[in-house]
Amino acid sequence: MSFSRASRAALSTALVVAGALTLSSCADGGRSGGGGDTNFVAGTGAVSTVPKGERRLPNELKGETLEGEQLDVADLRGKVVVLNVWGSWCPPCRSEAPYFAKVAKETEAQGVAFVGINTRDGSKGPAIRFEEDYGVGYPSLYDPHGKLIVNGFPKGSLNPQAIPSTIVLDREGKIAARALRALDDEDLRRMIDPLIAEK
């Protein structure tokens, strides 16, 4: 086999592996390796919660939104904050988007803020169209390479290990709940309502 044939074979194998990882990123039933692994895959588990006295603050979660504005999640302290990790290329993200848009409107007056974290979209265009198509009215941080996802949550905390992932911060800005799967409106309310009621 010539060098160029060997190179083509190696490149072809690498592309197949990369494609499989990309497809598994959003496939139901997969599991993540956790830790600093950036190969997020969709989870199947229930909602995980942290007792109030054991919650931790996230690391820095700030940057540019899809609309080009600066947003720092720490500025939202005093509100319950729903963080949703999504990508326009992700079928489960599409299925849950209308529910997120609906619950964001319903809970805004109760002191709930929604913030998306858009990932793996190589340009903003598809993500902006996604938000328009599904009526998403809240901002999303643009995180194409997953830096916020990997660095924004302390090791050992409830962190995003799937796409989609939803993490809810309490009014003190601490990580209180996480889901590693697509959610509907009832799932979302079960995560949010106890935190709205907390004193």
mmCIF file of C-alpha atoms in Angstrom:
data_model
loop_
_atom_site.group_PDB
_atom_site.id
_atom_site.type_symbol
_atom_site.label_atom_id
_atom_site.label_comp_id
_atom_site.label_asym_id
_atom_site.label_seq_id
_atom_site.Cartn_x
_atom_site.Cartn_y
_atom_site.Cartn_z
ATOM 1 C CA MET A 1 0.000 0.000 0.000
ATOM 2 C CA SER A 2 1.453 3.383 -0.954
ATOM 3 C CA PHE A 3 1.797 6.221 1.528
ATOM 4 C CA SER A 4 -1.017 8.171 -0.087
ATOM 5 C CA ARG A 5 -3.322 5.133 0.038
ATOM 6 C CA ALA A 6 -2.412 4.556 3.686
ATOM 7 C CA SER A 7 -3.047 8.217 4.427
ATOM 8 C CA ARG A 8 -6.446 8.069 2.731
ATOM 9 C CA ALA A 9 -7.341 4.910 4.678
ATOM 10 C CA ALA A 10 -6.321 6.510 7.978
ATOM 11 C CA LEU A 11 -8.256 9.675 7.152
ATOM 12 C CA SER A 12 -11.315 7.641 6.182
ATOM 13 C CA THR A 13 -11.155 5.709 9.477
ATOM 14 C CA ALA A 14 -10.781 8.945 11.456
ATOM 15 C CA LEU A 15 -13.799 10.458 9.700
ATOM 16 C CA VAL A 16 -15.926 7.380 10.433
ATOM 17 C CA VAL A 17 -14.965 7.494 14.122
ATOM 18 C CA ALA A 18 -15.636 11.261 14.315
ATOM 19 C CA GLY A 19 -18.987 10.778 12.585
ATOM 20 C CA ALA A 20 -19.981 8.030 15.000
ATOM 21 C CA LEU A 21 -19.137 10.254 17.961
ATOM 22 C CA THR A 22 -21.146 13.107 16.485
ATOM 23 C CA LEU A 23 -24.155 10.888 15.878
ATOM 24 C CA SER A 24 -23.957 9.327 19.332
ATOM 25 C CA SER A 25 -23.848 12.792 20.844
ATOM 26 C CA CYS A 26 -27.565 13.028 20.557
ATOM 27 C CA ALA A 27 -28.687 9.409 20.421
ATOM 28 C CA ASP A 28 -31.022 8.201 23.141
ATOM 29 C CA GLY A 29 -29.666 5.619 25.518
ATOM 30 C CA GLY A 30 -25.983 6.562 25.467
ATOM 31 C CA ARG A 31 -23.908 7.364 28.487
ATOM 32 C CA SER A 32 -21.083 9.791 29.094
ATOM 33 C CA GLY A 33 -17.727 9.066 30.590
ATOM 34 C CA GLY A 34 -18.123 12.116 32.847
ATOM 35 C CA GLY A 35 -15.269 14.221 34.193
ATOM 36 C CA GLY A 36 -13.636 16.458 31.615
ATOM 37 C CA ASP A 37 -14.773 14.288 28.692
ATOM 38 C CA THR A 38 -16.183 16.402 25.875
ATOM 39 C CA ASN A 39 -17.853 13.471 24.082
ATOM 40 C CA PHE A 40 -21.277 14.216 25.509
ATOM 41 C CA VAL A 41 -24.005 11.733 24.700
ATOM 42 C CA ALA A 42 -27.667 11.720 25.581
ATOM 43 C CA GLY A 43 -28.483 10.314 28.983
ATOM 44 C CA THR A 44 -31.420 8.220 30.065
ATOM 45 C CA GLY A 45 -31.572 8.896 33.804
ATOM 46 C CA ALA A 46 -34.070 10.684 35.962
ATOM 47 C CA VAL A 47 -33.609 14.144 37.418
ATOM 48 C CA SER A 48 -30.758 14.421 39.930
ATOM 49 C CA THR A 49 -31.069 16.923 42.781
ATOM 50 C CA VAL A 50 -28.773 18.297 45.492
ATOM 51 C CA PRO A 51 -29.984 19.080 49.048
ATOM 52 C CA LYS A 52 -29.945 22.805 49.758
ATOM 53 C CA GLY A 53 -26.992 22.716 52.189
ATOM 54 C CA GLU A 54 -24.778 20.737 49.779
ATOM 55 C CA ARG A 55 -25.169 22.812 46.616
ATOM 56 C CA ARG A 56 -22.180 24.407 44.885
ATOM 57 C CA LEU A 57 -21.786 27.485 42.737
ATOM 58 C CA PRO A 58 -20.921 26.921 39.095
ATOM 59 C CA ASN A 59 -17.673 28.274 37.733
ATOM 60 C CA GLU A 60 -17.762 31.266 35.403
ATOM 61 C CA LEU A 61 -20.610 31.002 32.894
ATOM 62 C CA LYS A 62 -20.421 34.078 30.728
ATOM 63 C CA GLY A 63 -19.795 35.072 27.157
ATOM 64 C CA GLU A 64 -21.437 36.209 23.963
ATOM 65 C CA THR A 65 -25.003 35.279 23.135
ATOM 66 C CA LEU A 66 -26.227 34.228 19.719
ATOM 67 C CA GLU A 67 -27.444 37.826 19.328
ATOM 68 C CA GLY A 68 -23.943 39.186 20.000
ATOM 69 C CA GLU A 69 -24.630 40.552 23.498
ATOM 70 C CA GLN A 70 -22.624 39.794 26.637
ATOM 71 C CA LEU A 71 -24.302 37.677 29.317
ATOM 72 C CA ASP A 72 -23.034 36.559 32.726
ATOM 73 C CA VAL A 73 -25.182 33.963 34.488
ATOM 74 C CA ALA A 74 -23.892 35.234 37.872
ATOM 75 C CA ASP A 75 -25.832 38.464 37.222
ATOM 76 C CA LEU A 76 -29.068 36.448 37.456
ATOM 77 C CA ARG A 77 -28.653 35.579 41.149
ATOM 78 C CA GLY A 78 -31.922 36.043 42.981
ATOM 79 C CA LYS A 79 -33.736 34.153 40.218
ATOM 80 C CA VAL A 80 -34.129 30.441 39.593
ATOM 81 C CA VAL A 81 -32.031 29.898 36.462
ATOM 82 C CA VAL A 82 -32.692 27.112 33.966
ATOM 83 C CA LEU A 83 -29.613 26.339 31.861
ATOM 84 C CA ASN A 84 -30.294 24.227 28.773
ATOM 85 C CA VAL A 85 -27.434 22.779 26.704
ATOM 86 C CA TRP A 86 -28.587 22.324 23.107
ATOM 87 C CA GLY A 87 -27.603 22.264 19.458
ATOM 88 C CA SER A 88 -29.645 22.974 16.342
ATOM 89 C CA TRP A 89 -28.424 19.644 14.897
ATOM 90 C CA CYS A 90 -29.829 17.618 17.836
ATOM 91 C CA PRO A 91 -33.250 15.897 17.320
ATOM 92 C CA PRO A 92 -34.081 15.632 21.077
ATOM 93 C CA CYS A 93 -33.252 19.340 21.414
ATOM 94 C CA ARG A 94 -35.839 20.062 18.722
ATOM 95 C CA SER A 95 -38.452 17.974 20.515
ATOM 96 C CA GLU A 96 -37.989 19.774 23.841
ATOM 97 C CA ALA A 97 -37.590 23.346 22.501
ATOM 98 C CA PRO A 98 -41.331 24.207 22.341
ATOM 99 C CA TYR A 99 -41.753 23.106 25.970
ATOM 100 C CA PHE A 100 -38.819 25.248 27.098
ATOM 101 C CA ALA A 101 -40.211 28.277 25.245
ATOM 102 C CA LYS A 102 -43.645 27.717 26.847
ATOM 103 C CA VAL A 103 -42.400 27.216 30.427
ATOM 104 C CA ALA A 104 -39.990 30.161 30.147
ATOM 105 C CA LYS A 105 -42.970 32.442 29.420
ATOM 106 C CA GLU A 106 -45.138 30.863 32.130
ATOM 107 C CA THR A 107 -42.539 31.181 34.904
ATOM 108 C CA GLU A 108 -40.923 34.537 34.116
ATOM 109 C CA ALA A 109 -43.221 36.380 36.542
ATOM 110 C CA GLN A 110 -42.248 33.868 39.261
ATOM 111 C CA GLY A 111 -38.603 34.900 39.063
ATOM 112 C CA VAL A 112 -37.338 32.201 36.691
ATOM 113 C CA ALA A 113 -34.793 32.988 33.968
ATOM 114 C CA PHE A 114 -33.902 30.633 31.114
ATOM 115 C CA VAL A 115 -30.495 30.654 29.447
ATOM 116 C CA GLY A 116 -29.480 28.332 26.645
ATOM 117 C CA ILE A 117 -25.952 27.127 26.027
ATOM 118 C CA ASN A 118 -25.700 26.456 22.303
ATOM 119 C CA THR A 119 -22.947 24.011 21.426
ATOM 120 C CA ARG A 120 -21.383 22.340 18.392
ATOM 121 C CA ASP A 121 -23.020 24.712 15.919
ATOM 122 C CA GLY A 122 -20.110 25.868 13.758
ATOM 123 C CA SER A 123 -21.833 29.172 13.003
ATOM 124 C CA LYS A 124 -24.618 31.134 14.643
ATOM 125 C CA GLY A 125 -27.000 31.017 11.656
ATOM 126 C CA PRO A 126 -28.497 27.543 12.216
ATOM 127 C CA ALA A 127 -28.841 28.210 15.965
ATOM 128 C CA ILE A 128 -30.616 31.542 15.402
ATOM 129 C CA ARG A 129 -32.993 29.877 12.919
ATOM 130 C CA PHE A 130 -33.653 27.132 15.487
ATOM 131 C CA GLU A 131 -34.652 29.743 18.085
ATOM 132 C CA GLU A 132 -36.922 31.503 15.576
ATOM 133 C CA ASP A 133 -38.541 28.228 14.446
ATOM 134 C CA TYR A 134 -39.342 27.134 18.006
ATOM 135 C CA GLY A 135 -40.229 30.536 19.478
ATOM 136 C CA VAL A 136 -37.321 30.560 21.926
ATOM 137 C CA GLY A 137 -37.378 34.046 23.401
ATOM 138 C CA TYR A 138 -34.607 33.753 25.983
ATOM 139 C CA PRO A 139 -30.875 34.220 25.285
ATOM 140 C CA SER A 140 -28.386 31.474 24.543
ATOM 141 C CA LEU A 141 -24.663 31.670 25.151
ATOM 142 C CA TYR A 142 -22.758 30.651 22.005
ATOM 143 C CA ASP A 143 -20.350 27.845 22.963
ATOM 144 C CA PRO A 144 -19.430 26.082 19.710
ATOM 145 C CA HIS A 145 -16.459 24.198 21.161
ATOM 146 C CA GLY A 146 -18.014 23.315 24.540
ATOM 147 C CA LYS A 147 -15.638 25.397 26.675
ATOM 148 C CA LEU A 148 -18.427 26.662 28.957
ATOM 149 C CA ILE A 149 -19.852 23.164 29.260
ATOM 150 C CA VAL A 150 -16.508 21.650 30.253
ATOM 151 C CA ASN A 151 -15.148 24.511 32.385
ATOM 152 C CA GLY A 152 -18.334 26.087 33.739
ATOM 153 C CA PHE A 153 -19.164 23.427 36.299
ATOM 154 C CA PRO A 154 -16.968 22.230 39.193
ATOM 155 C CA LYS A 155 -15.666 18.684 39.017
ATOM 156 C CA GLY A 156 -17.923 16.405 41.025
ATOM 157 C CA SER A 157 -20.947 18.703 40.710
ATOM 158 C CA LEU A 158 -24.056 18.065 38.648
ATOM 159 C CA ASN A 159 -22.612 19.001 35.266
ATOM 160 C CA PRO A 160 -23.840 18.614 31.694
ATOM 161 C CA GLN A 161 -22.812 15.210 30.380
ATOM 162 C CA ALA A 162 -25.299 14.924 27.529
ATOM 163 C CA ILE A 163 -26.879 16.951 24.776
ATOM 164 C CA PRO A 164 -29.463 18.021 25.699
ATOM 165 C CA SER A 165 -28.774 18.624 29.389
ATOM 166 C CA THR A 166 -30.723 20.870 31.721
ATOM 167 C CA ILE A 167 -29.258 22.271 34.925
ATOM 168 C CA VAL A 168 -31.256 24.426 37.329
ATOM 169 C CA LEU A 169 -29.645 26.928 39.682
ATOM 170 C CA ASP A 170 -31.411 28.033 42.856
ATOM 171 C CA ARG A 171 -31.906 31.694 43.790
ATOM 172 C CA GLU A 172 -28.437 31.759 45.386
ATOM 173 C CA GLY A 173 -26.963 30.768 42.024
ATOM 174 C CA LYS A 174 -26.091 27.238 43.188
ATOM 175 C CA ILE A 175 -26.495 24.033 41.200
ATOM 176 C CA ALA A 176 -29.682 22.373 42.463
ATOM 177 C CA ALA A 177 -30.938 19.935 39.796
ATOM 178 C CA ARG A 178 -29.949 18.272 36.536
ATOM 179 C CA ALA A 179 -31.551 16.202 33.776
ATOM 180 C CA LEU A 180 -29.516 14.455 31.077
ATOM 181 C CA ARG A 181 -32.327 13.916 28.589
ATOM 182 C CA ALA A 182 -34.964 15.801 26.644
ATOM 183 C CA LEU A 183 -37.725 17.224 28.854
ATOM 184 C CA ASP A 184 -41.347 18.181 28.339
ATOM 185 C CA ASP A 185 -43.230 20.925 30.176
ATOM 186 C CA GLU A 186 -44.257 18.654 33.067
ATOM 187 C CA ASP A 187 -40.672 17.457 33.575
ATOM 188 C CA LEU A 188 -39.480 21.054 33.613
ATOM 189 C CA ARG A 189 -42.102 22.131 36.140
ATOM 190 C CA ARG A 190 -41.143 19.234 38.429
ATOM 191 C CA MET A 191 -37.566 20.551 38.410
ATOM 192 C CA ILE A 192 -38.412 24.242 38.738
ATOM 193 C CA ASP A 193 -41.440 24.402 41.051
ATOM 194 C CA PRO A 194 -39.686 23.174 44.238
ATOM 195 C CA LEU A 195 -36.972 25.803 43.700
ATOM 196 C CA ILE A 196 -39.530 28.557 43.110
ATOM 197 C CA ALA A 197 -41.123 27.578 46.450
ATOM 198 C CA GLU A 198 -37.847 27.519 48.417
ATOM 199 C CA LYS A 199 -37.403 30.146 51.110
#
